[in-house]
Amino acid sequence: MDVEDQLSGFRDRFILPKGLIYLDGNSLGPMPVSTNARLAQVANEEWATGLIRSWNSAGWMDLPERIGNKIGRLVGAGSGQVICCDSTSINVFKTISAALALNPHRKLILSTVDNFPTDLYIIQGLIQQLGAGHELRLVPADDLASHINEQVAVVTLTHCNYQSGRMYDMEGLTALAHANGVLTMWDLAHSAGAVPVDLDGSGADFAVGCGYKFLNGGPGAPAFLYVAERHQAGVGQPLSGWLGHAQPFEFSSTYKPAPGIHRYITGTAPILSLAALECGVDLMLEADMTRIRAKSLALSDLLIALVAQRCAGHSLQLITPENRGDRSSQVSFRHPDSYAIMQGLIASDVIGDFRAPDILRLGLTPLYTSFMDVWNAVATLGGILDARSWDRPEWKTRKKVT
Ligand SMILES: *Cc1c(COP(=O)(O)O)cnc(C)c1O
């Protein structure tokens, strides 16, 4: 399979320690080779030498929009609808605020109990801040469709669930929402760079996503947000900072939102981080999402099949959909001792991660993961389970980051 792999050439475009099998690119992507050189250039030429002139001469001011448009190409958004800024959490605040303002007579925000916590926490904080009687209703994922009705202002979902790897039907759910006058806000943290997404084609209203996962932008990389063009003029966002102003360098004492997507910018952009993110995004664009998706599914098919064979009898329970159309780019299993098993894997140079309460999560990233890597990872896992070598007291105490 590796011999026929058209993406195998991309592996050398990443800096990865030799011998390491990295199945955690869904949490923190590795460093592209180009990023290393680009960061040195931005630091030494643009910052150290160019100094403040670089805001103009090196095009720093244009980075949020330029990279936003590039990410837009990865998630099916025409230009002028995606901007790169802040963190995913903050962008949830901005987009949900805007959605509520566009649907002012409805008080219900609908999501699932298994949505990523920050999305839910941010919404809880926003509701408190608004003090207008909004309610966040959380329902089981399987019941979602039956709760989309004319009371709901906005439904917000993580397109690819971070635990199970289940992927929602964006187009179908958006159509159902719109038929009920409900707006949609999609979290693409585990979708951008992982699976094909068609925001425009699905009719999505708002979206947010992460730069440091499948986009390989580096730890704490800036996030992005999407606002469909038809909504841009009609609404603002509450974090109305100076760089989202129509004319920031007029230094007017009254806020006037910039036209288009620019009003979603709050303050000064982290240039070093944006420069790093652009290198990761450029690599994804070079690779092509259709080919990435095909290999991702082949890798996850193989992983699922090998674990079923090699680890039979070890009570690993697959929670990722076997149906390809419902599967994102990770495979997850439940096991009562997942944390210790993952510590055992990491000690054997197979890095995945653990998600509470009992999930073993393996991310599949086609640009630098080979079929042989999957084979070797499962062999290692099988060995650890057979020998119960995970059963050590020091591997049962959870670290700060799991
Ligand atoms: C990783 C992740 C986030 C992260 O939010 P930050 O603000 O970058 O910490 C948000 N939502 C989802 C669904 C995620 O998987």
CSV table of C-alpha atoms and ligand atoms in Angstrom, one decimal:
chain,number,residue,atom,x,y,z
A,1,MET,CA,0.0,0.0,0.0
A,2,ASP,CA,2.8,2.4,0.8
A,3,VAL,CA,4.3,1.8,-2.6
A,4,GLU,CA,1.2,3.1,-4.3
A,5,ASP,CA,0.8,6.0,-1.9
A,6,GLN,CA,0.8,9.2,-3.9
A,7,LEU,CA,1.2,11.3,-0.7
A,8,SER,CA,4.3,9.4,0.6
A,9,GLY,CA,6.5,12.2,-0.6
A,10,PHE,CA,5.1,14.6,2.0
A,11,ARG,CA,6.6,12.8,4.9
A,12,ASP,CA,10.0,14.4,4.3
A,13,ARG,CA,8.3,17.8,4.4
A,14,PHE,CA,7.9,17.4,8.2
A,15,ILE,CA,10.4,17.3,11.0
A,16,LEU,CA,9.6,14.2,12.9
A,17,PRO,CA,12.0,12.3,15.3
A,18,LYS,CA,13.3,9.1,13.7
A,19,GLY,CA,11.5,5.9,14.8
A,20,LEU,CA,8.5,7.8,16.2
A,21,ILE,CA,5.0,6.9,15.1
A,22,TYR,CA,3.0,10.0,15.6
A,23,LEU,CA,-0.7,9.4,15.8
A,24,ASP,CA,-1.5,12.7,17.6
A,25,GLY,CA,-1.5,15.2,14.7
A,26,ASN,CA,-5.2,15.6,15.5
A,27,SER,CA,-4.2,17.3,18.7
A,28,LEU,CA,-0.9,19.0,17.8
A,29,GLY,CA,0.5,18.7,14.3
A,30,PRO,CA,4.2,18.3,13.8
A,31,MET,CA,6.5,21.0,12.4
A,32,PRO,CA,6.8,21.4,8.6
A,33,VAL,CA,10.4,21.8,7.4
A,34,SER,CA,9.4,25.1,5.7
A,35,THR,CA,8.2,26.5,9.0
A,36,ASN,CA,11.6,26.3,10.6
A,37,ALA,CA,13.1,28.5,7.9
A,38,ARG,CA,10.2,30.8,7.6
A,39,LEU,CA,10.2,31.5,11.4
A,40,ALA,CA,13.9,32.4,11.2
A,41,GLN,CA,13.2,34.8,8.3
A,42,VAL,CA,10.3,36.5,10.0
A,43,ALA,CA,12.2,36.9,13.2
A,44,ASN,CA,15.6,38.0,11.8
A,45,GLU,CA,14.6,39.9,8.7
A,46,GLU,CA,11.1,41.1,9.2
A,47,TRP,CA,11.1,41.7,13.0
A,48,ALA,CA,14.8,42.3,13.9
A,49,THR,CA,15.7,44.3,10.9
A,50,GLY,CA,12.5,45.6,9.4
A,51,LEU,CA,11.0,46.5,12.8
A,52,ILE,CA,7.8,48.5,12.6
A,53,ARG,CA,8.1,49.1,8.9
A,54,SER,CA,7.3,45.4,8.4
A,55,TRP,CA,3.6,46.0,9.1
A,56,ASN,CA,3.5,47.6,5.7
A,57,SER,CA,6.6,46.3,3.9
A,58,ALA,CA,6.3,42.6,4.9
A,59,GLY,CA,2.6,42.6,4.5
A,60,TRP,CA,1.9,41.8,8.2
A,61,MET,CA,-1.4,43.6,8.1
A,62,ASP,CA,-2.7,41.3,5.4
A,63,LEU,CA,-1.8,38.0,7.1
A,64,PRO,CA,-5.2,37.3,8.8
A,65,GLU,CA,-7.1,37.7,5.6
A,66,ARG,CA,-4.5,36.0,3.3
A,67,ILE,CA,-4.3,32.9,5.5
A,68,GLY,CA,-8.0,33.0,6.1
A,69,ASN,CA,-8.6,32.8,2.4
A,70,LYS,CA,-6.2,29.9,2.1
A,71,ILE,CA,-7.9,28.0,4.9
A,72,GLY,CA,-11.2,28.9,3.1
A,73,ARG,CA,-10.0,26.9,0.1
A,74,LEU,CA,-9.6,23.9,2.4
A,75,VAL,CA,-13.1,24.2,3.9
A,76,GLY,CA,-15.1,25.2,0.8
A,77,ALA,CA,-15.4,28.9,1.5
A,78,GLY,CA,-15.1,31.4,-1.2
A,79,SER,CA,-12.8,34.3,-0.5
A,80,GLY,CA,-13.7,37.1,1.9
A,81,GLN,CA,-15.5,34.8,4.4
A,82,VAL,CA,-12.7,33.3,6.5
A,83,ILE,CA,-10.4,35.3,8.7
A,84,CYS,CA,-7.5,34.0,10.9
A,85,CYS,CA,-7.6,35.4,14.4
A,86,ASP,CA,-7.6,34.7,18.1
A,87,SER,CA,-8.3,31.2,19.5
A,88,THR,CA,-11.1,28.8,18.6
A,89,SER,CA,-12.7,29.5,22.0
A,90,ILE,CA,-12.8,33.3,21.4
A,91,ASN,CA,-14.2,32.8,17.9
A,92,VAL,CA,-17.0,30.6,19.3
A,93,PHE,CA,-17.9,33.7,21.4
A,94,LYS,CA,-17.9,36.0,18.4
A,95,THR,CA,-19.8,33.8,16.1
A,96,ILE,CA,-22.5,32.6,18.5
A,97,SER,CA,-23.0,36.2,19.6
A,98,ALA,CA,-23.5,37.2,15.9
A,99,ALA,CA,-25.9,34.3,15.3
A,100,LEU,CA,-28.0,35.2,18.3
A,101,ALA,CA,-28.2,38.8,17.1
A,102,LEU,CA,-29.4,37.6,13.7
A,103,ASN,CA,-32.2,35.6,15.3
A,104,PRO,CA,-33.2,37.9,18.1
A,105,HIS,CA,-36.7,36.5,18.9
A,106,ARG,CA,-35.4,33.0,19.8
A,107,LYS,CA,-33.7,32.1,23.0
A,108,LEU,CA,-32.6,28.6,22.5
A,109,ILE,CA,-29.1,27.4,21.6
A,110,LEU,CA,-29.0,23.8,20.7
A,111,SER,CA,-25.9,21.5,20.9
A,112,THR,CA,-25.0,18.0,21.9
A,113,VAL,CA,-23.9,16.7,25.3
A,114,ASP,CA,-20.7,15.4,23.8
A,115,ASN,CA,-19.7,18.6,22.2
A,116,PHE,CA,-16.2,19.9,23.0
A,117,PRO,CA,-16.3,21.5,26.5
A,118,THR,CA,-14.9,24.9,25.5
A,119,ASP,CA,-17.7,25.5,23.0
A,120,LEU,CA,-20.3,24.8,25.8
A,121,TYR,CA,-18.4,26.8,28.4
A,122,ILE,CA,-18.1,29.8,26.2
A,123,ILE,CA,-21.8,29.7,25.4
A,124,GLN,CA,-22.6,29.4,29.1
A,125,GLY,CA,-20.5,32.5,29.7
A,126,LEU,CA,-22.1,34.3,26.9
A,127,ILE,CA,-25.6,33.6,28.1
A,128,GLN,CA,-24.7,34.9,31.5
A,129,GLN,CA,-23.2,38.0,29.9
A,130,LEU,CA,-26.2,38.7,27.8
A,131,GLY,CA,-28.6,38.3,30.7
A,132,ALA,CA,-31.5,38.0,28.2
A,133,GLY,CA,-32.9,34.6,29.1
A,134,HIS,CA,-31.1,32.5,26.6
A,135,GLU,CA,-30.8,28.7,27.3
A,136,LEU,CA,-28.3,26.2,26.1
A,137,ARG,CA,-30.0,22.9,25.5
A,138,LEU,CA,-27.8,19.8,25.2
A,139,VAL,CA,-29.2,16.6,23.7
A,140,PRO,CA,-27.7,13.3,22.8
A,141,ALA,CA,-26.2,13.3,19.3
A,142,ASP,CA,-28.6,10.7,18.0
A,143,ASP,CA,-31.6,12.8,19.0
A,144,LEU,CA,-30.3,16.1,17.6
A,145,ALA,CA,-32.5,16.3,14.5
A,146,SER,CA,-35.7,15.9,16.5
A,147,HIS,CA,-34.8,19.0,18.6
A,148,ILE,CA,-34.3,21.3,15.7
A,149,ASN,CA,-37.5,23.4,15.7
A,150,GLU,CA,-38.8,26.9,15.5
A,151,GLN,CA,-37.8,27.8,19.1
A,152,VAL,CA,-34.1,27.3,18.3
A,153,ALA,CA,-32.0,30.4,17.4
A,154,VAL,CA,-28.8,28.5,16.5
A,155,VAL,CA,-27.6,24.9,16.5
A,156,THR,CA,-23.9,24.5,17.1
A,157,LEU,CA,-22.0,21.3,16.5
A,158,THR,CA,-18.4,20.0,16.3
A,159,HIS,CA,-18.5,18.6,12.8
A,160,CYS,CA,-16.1,15.8,13.6
A,161,ASN,CA,-16.5,14.7,17.2
A,162,TYR,CA,-13.2,14.9,19.1
A,163,GLN,CA,-13.8,11.7,21.1
A,164,SER,CA,-15.6,9.3,18.8
A,165,GLY,CA,-14.4,10.5,15.4
A,166,ARG,CA,-18.0,10.6,14.3
A,167,MET,CA,-18.7,13.1,11.4
A,168,TYR,CA,-22.0,14.9,11.0
A,169,ASP,CA,-23.8,15.4,7.7
A,170,MET,CA,-23.2,19.2,7.4
A,171,GLU,CA,-25.4,19.7,4.4
A,172,GLY,CA,-28.4,17.7,5.6
A,173,LEU,CA,-28.4,19.2,9.1
A,174,THR,CA,-27.9,22.7,7.8
A,175,ALA,CA,-30.9,22.2,5.4
A,176,LEU,CA,-33.0,20.9,8.3
A,177,ALA,CA,-31.9,23.9,10.5
A,178,HIS,CA,-32.7,26.4,7.7
A,179,ALA,CA,-36.1,24.9,7.1
A,180,ASN,CA,-36.9,25.7,10.7
A,181,GLY,CA,-35.3,29.2,10.7
A,182,VAL,CA,-32.3,28.0,12.7
A,183,LEU,CA,-28.8,29.3,12.1
A,184,THR,CA,-25.8,26.9,12.2
A,185,MET,CA,-22.3,27.3,13.7
A,186,TRP,CA,-19.9,24.5,12.9
A,187,ASP,CA,-16.7,23.8,14.9
A,188,LEU,CA,-14.2,22.5,12.4
A,189,ALA,CA,-11.3,21.9,14.8
A,190,HIS,CA,-11.1,18.2,13.7
A,191,SER,CA,-12.2,18.8,10.2
A,192,ALA,CA,-10.0,21.5,8.6
A,193,GLY,CA,-7.2,19.7,6.9
A,194,ALA,CA,-8.7,16.3,7.9
A,195,VAL,CA,-11.8,15.8,5.8
A,196,PRO,CA,-13.3,17.6,2.8
A,197,VAL,CA,-15.6,20.4,4.0
A,198,ASP,CA,-17.9,22.5,1.8
A,199,LEU,CA,-19.1,25.4,3.9
A,200,ASP,CA,-20.5,27.4,1.0
A,201,GLY,CA,-22.1,24.4,-0.7
A,202,SER,CA,-23.7,23.2,2.5
A,203,GLY,CA,-25.2,26.7,3.2
A,204,ALA,CA,-23.5,26.9,6.5
A,205,ASP,CA,-23.9,30.2,8.4
A,206,PHE,CA,-20.9,30.4,10.7
A,207,ALA,CA,-17.9,28.2,11.5
A,208,VAL,CA,-14.8,28.2,13.6
A,209,GLY,CA,-11.7,26.1,13.6
A,210,CYS,CA,-8.2,25.4,14.9
A,211,GLY,CA,-4.8,26.1,13.5
A,212,TYR,CA,-2.6,23.7,15.5
A,213,LYS,CA,-4.3,20.4,14.8
A,214,PHE,CA,-4.5,19.0,11.3
A,215,LEU,CA,-3.3,22.3,9.8
A,216,ASN,CA,0.1,21.9,11.5
A,217,GLY,CA,0.3,25.6,12.5
A,218,GLY,CA,2.3,25.1,15.8
A,219,PRO,CA,1.3,25.1,19.5
A,220,GLY,CA,-1.3,27.7,20.1
A,221,ALA,CA,-1.5,28.7,16.4
A,222,PRO,CA,-4.2,31.3,15.6
A,223,ALA,CA,-7.6,29.9,14.9
A,224,PHE,CA,-10.1,30.9,12.1
A,225,LEU,CA,-13.7,31.8,11.7
A,226,TYR,CA,-16.1,31.8,8.8
A,227,VAL,CA,-19.1,34.1,8.3
A,228,ALA,CA,-21.2,33.5,5.2
A,229,GLU,CA,-21.1,36.5,3.0
A,230,ARG,CA,-24.9,37.0,3.2
A,231,HIS,CA,-24.7,37.6,7.0
A,232,GLN,CA,-21.7,39.9,7.0
A,233,ALA,CA,-23.3,43.3,6.6
A,234,GLY,CA,-26.2,42.6,8.9
A,235,VAL,CA,-24.4,41.9,12.1
A,236,GLY,CA,-21.3,42.8,14.1
A,237,GLN,CA,-19.5,41.0,17.0
A,238,PRO,CA,-19.1,42.1,20.6
A,239,LEU,CA,-15.3,42.1,20.9
A,240,SER,CA,-15.2,45.3,18.9
A,241,GLY,CA,-11.6,46.1,19.0
A,242,TRP,CA,-9.7,48.8,17.0
A,243,LEU,CA,-8.4,46.5,14.3
A,244,GLY,CA,-12.0,45.5,13.4
A,245,HIS,CA,-12.8,49.2,12.9
A,246,ALA,CA,-13.5,50.5,9.4
A,247,GLN,CA,-10.5,52.9,9.8
A,248,PRO,CA,-8.3,51.9,12.7
A,249,PHE,CA,-5.7,54.6,11.9
A,250,GLU,CA,-8.2,57.4,12.1
A,251,PHE,CA,-8.2,56.7,15.9
A,252,SER,CA,-11.8,57.8,16.1
A,253,SER,CA,-13.4,57.6,19.6
A,254,THR,CA,-16.4,55.8,18.1
A,255,TYR,CA,-16.5,52.3,16.9
A,256,LYS,CA,-17.5,51.7,13.3
A,257,PRO,CA,-17.2,48.1,12.1
A,258,ALA,CA,-15.1,47.4,9.1
A,259,PRO,CA,-16.9,46.1,6.1
A,260,GLY,CA,-17.0,42.3,5.5
A,261,ILE,CA,-15.2,39.7,7.5
A,262,HIS,CA,-12.6,42.2,8.9
A,263,ARG,CA,-15.0,43.3,11.7
A,264,TYR,CA,-14.3,39.9,13.3
A,265,ILE,CA,-10.7,41.0,14.0
A,266,THR,CA,-10.3,42.3,17.5
A,267,GLY,CA,-6.7,43.3,18.2
A,268,THR,CA,-3.1,43.0,16.9
A,269,ALA,CA,-2.4,39.7,15.2
A,270,PRO,CA,0.4,37.3,16.4
A,271,ILE,CA,2.7,37.6,13.4
A,272,LEU,CA,5.2,34.9,14.3
A,273,SER,CA,2.4,32.4,14.9
A,274,LEU,CA,0.5,33.4,11.7
A,275,ALA,CA,3.7,33.0,9.6
A,276,ALA,CA,4.1,29.5,11.0
A,277,LEU,CA,0.5,28.6,10.4
A,278,GLU,CA,0.7,29.7,6.8
A,279,CYS,CA,3.5,27.2,6.1
A,280,GLY,CA,1.2,24.4,7.5
A,281,VAL,CA,-1.7,25.6,5.4
A,282,ASP,CA,0.4,25.9,2.2
A,283,LEU,CA,1.4,22.2,2.6
A,284,MET,CA,-2.2,21.1,2.9
A,285,LEU,CA,-3.2,23.1,-0.2
A,286,GLU,CA,-0.3,21.4,-2.1
A,287,ALA,CA,-1.5,18.0,-1.1
A,288,ASP,CA,-5.2,18.2,-2.2
A,289,MET,CA,-8.1,17.3,0.2
A,290,THR,CA,-9.5,14.5,-2.1
A,291,ARG,CA,-6.3,12.6,-2.0
A,292,ILE,CA,-5.9,13.2,1.8
A,293,ARG,CA,-9.4,11.9,2.4
A,294,ALA,CA,-8.9,8.8,0.3
A,295,LYS,CA,-5.7,7.9,2.2
A,296,SER,CA,-7.2,8.8,5.6
A,297,LEU,CA,-10.0,6.3,5.1
A,298,ALA,CA,-7.6,3.6,3.9
A,299,LEU,CA,-5.5,4.2,7.0
A,300,SER,CA,-8.4,4.0,9.4
A,301,ASP,CA,-9.9,1.0,7.6
A,302,LEU,CA,-6.6,-0.7,8.1
A,303,LEU,CA,-6.2,0.3,11.7
A,304,ILE,CA,-9.7,-0.9,12.6
A,305,ALA,CA,-9.2,-4.2,10.8
A,306,LEU,CA,-5.8,-4.8,12.4
A,307,VAL,CA,-6.9,-4.0,15.9
A,308,ALA,CA,-9.9,-6.4,15.5
A,309,GLN,CA,-7.5,-9.1,14.5
A,310,ARG,CA,-4.4,-8.5,16.7
A,311,CYS,CA,-6.1,-7.2,19.9
A,312,ALA,CA,-9.1,-9.5,19.9
A,313,GLY,CA,-10.1,-10.6,23.5
A,314,HIS,CA,-8.6,-7.4,25.1
A,315,SER,CA,-11.9,-5.6,25.6
A,316,LEU,CA,-11.0,-2.7,23.3
A,317,GLN,CA,-14.3,-1.3,22.1
A,318,LEU,CA,-14.3,0.6,18.9
A,319,ILE,CA,-16.4,3.8,19.1
A,320,THR,CA,-15.5,5.3,15.7
A,321,PRO,CA,-18.2,4.7,13.0
A,322,GLU,CA,-17.3,1.8,10.7
A,323,ASN,CA,-19.3,3.4,8.0
A,324,ARG,CA,-16.8,5.5,6.1
A,325,GLY,CA,-19.2,8.4,5.4
A,326,ASP,CA,-19.6,9.0,9.2
A,327,ARG,CA,-15.9,8.7,10.0
A,328,SER,CA,-13.5,11.6,10.5
A,329,SER,CA,-9.7,11.2,10.5
A,330,GLN,CA,-9.2,9.4,13.8
A,331,VAL,CA,-10.0,6.0,15.4
A,332,SER,CA,-11.0,5.7,19.1
A,333,PHE,CA,-11.5,2.8,21.4
A,334,ARG,CA,-12.8,2.5,24.9
A,335,HIS,CA,-10.9,0.5,27.5
A,336,PRO,CA,-11.1,0.7,31.3
A,337,ASP,CA,-7.3,1.1,31.4
A,338,SER,CA,-6.9,3.5,28.4
A,339,TYR,CA,-4.7,6.0,30.2
A,340,ALA,CA,-2.1,3.4,31.3
A,341,ILE,CA,-2.2,1.7,27.9
A,342,MET,CA,-1.5,5.0,26.2
A,343,GLN,CA,1.4,5.7,28.5
A,344,GLY,CA,2.7,2.3,27.5
A,345,LEU,CA,2.3,3.1,23.8
A,346,ILE,CA,4.0,6.5,24.2
A,347,ALA,CA,7.0,4.9,26.1
A,348,SER,CA,7.3,2.6,23.0
A,349,ASP,CA,7.4,5.6,20.6
A,350,VAL,CA,3.8,5.4,19.4
A,351,ILE,CA,2.2,8.7,20.4
A,352,GLY,CA,-1.6,9.0,20.6
A,353,ASP,CA,-3.6,10.4,23.4
A,354,PHE,CA,-6.2,9.7,26.1
A,355,ARG,CA,-9.5,11.4,26.5
A,356,ALA,CA,-11.5,11.1,29.7
A,357,PRO,CA,-13.1,9.0,30.9
A,358,ASP,CA,-11.7,5.9,29.1
A,359,ILE,CA,-10.9,6.7,25.5
A,360,LEU,CA,-7.8,5.8,23.5
A,361,ARG,CA,-7.5,8.1,20.6
A,362,LEU,CA,-5.4,7.6,17.5
A,363,GLY,CA,-5.2,10.4,14.9
A,364,LEU,CA,-4.5,9.6,11.2
A,365,THR,CA,-2.7,12.2,9.2
A,366,PRO,CA,-2.1,11.1,5.7
A,367,LEU,CA,0.8,13.5,4.9
A,368,TYR,CA,3.2,11.8,7.2
A,369,THR,CA,1.7,8.5,8.4
A,370,SER,CA,2.3,5.4,6.4
A,371,PHE,CA,0.4,2.1,6.2
A,372,MET,CA,3.5,0.5,7.8
A,373,ASP,CA,3.2,3.0,10.7
A,374,VAL,CA,-0.3,1.8,11.3
A,375,TRP,CA,0.8,-1.8,11.1
A,376,ASN,CA,3.7,-1.2,13.6
A,377,ALA,CA,1.5,0.8,15.9
A,378,VAL,CA,-1.1,-2.0,16.2
A,379,ALA,CA,1.7,-4.6,16.7
A,380,THR,CA,3.0,-2.5,19.6
A,381,LEU,CA,-0.4,-2.1,21.1
A,382,GLY,CA,-1.1,-5.8,20.8
A,383,GLY,CA,2.2,-6.6,22.5
A,384,ILE,CA,1.5,-4.2,25.4
A,385,LEU,CA,-2.0,-5.7,25.9
A,386,ASP,CA,-0.7,-9.3,25.7
A,387,ALA,CA,2.0,-8.7,28.2
A,388,ARG,CA,-0.1,-6.3,30.4
A,389,SER,CA,3.0,-4.1,30.5
A,390,TRP,CA,0.8,-1.1,30.9
A,391,ASP,CA,0.0,-2.3,34.4
A,392,ARG,CA,2.3,-0.1,36.3
A,393,PRO,CA,1.4,2.3,39.1
A,394,GLU,CA,3.4,5.2,37.5
A,395,TRP,CA,1.3,5.0,34.4
A,396,LYS,CA,-2.0,5.3,36.2
A,397,THR,CA,-1.4,8.8,37.6
A,398,ARG,CA,-2.7,11.3,35.0
A,399,LYS,CA,-0.4,14.1,34.0
A,400,LYS,CA,-1.7,17.7,33.6
A,401,VAL,CA,-2.2,17.2,29.8
A,402,THR,CA,-3.5,13.8,28.7
B,1,LIG,C1,-9.2,21.6,20.1
B,1,LIG,C2,-10.6,22.1,20.1
B,1,LIG,C3,-10.8,23.5,20.5
B,1,LIG,C4,-9.7,24.3,21.1
B,1,LIG,O1,-10.0,25.5,21.5
B,1,LIG,P1,-8.8,26.5,21.8
B,1,LIG,O2,-9.5,27.8,22.0
B,1,LIG,O3,-7.8,26.5,20.7
B,1,LIG,O4,-8.2,26.0,23.1
B,1,LIG,C5,-12.1,23.9,20.4
B,1,LIG,N1,-13.1,23.2,19.9
B,1,LIG,C6,-12.9,21.9,19.5
B,1,LIG,C7,-14.0,21.0,19.0
B,1,LIG,C8,-11.6,21.3,19.6
B,1,LIG,O5,-11.4,20.1,19.3
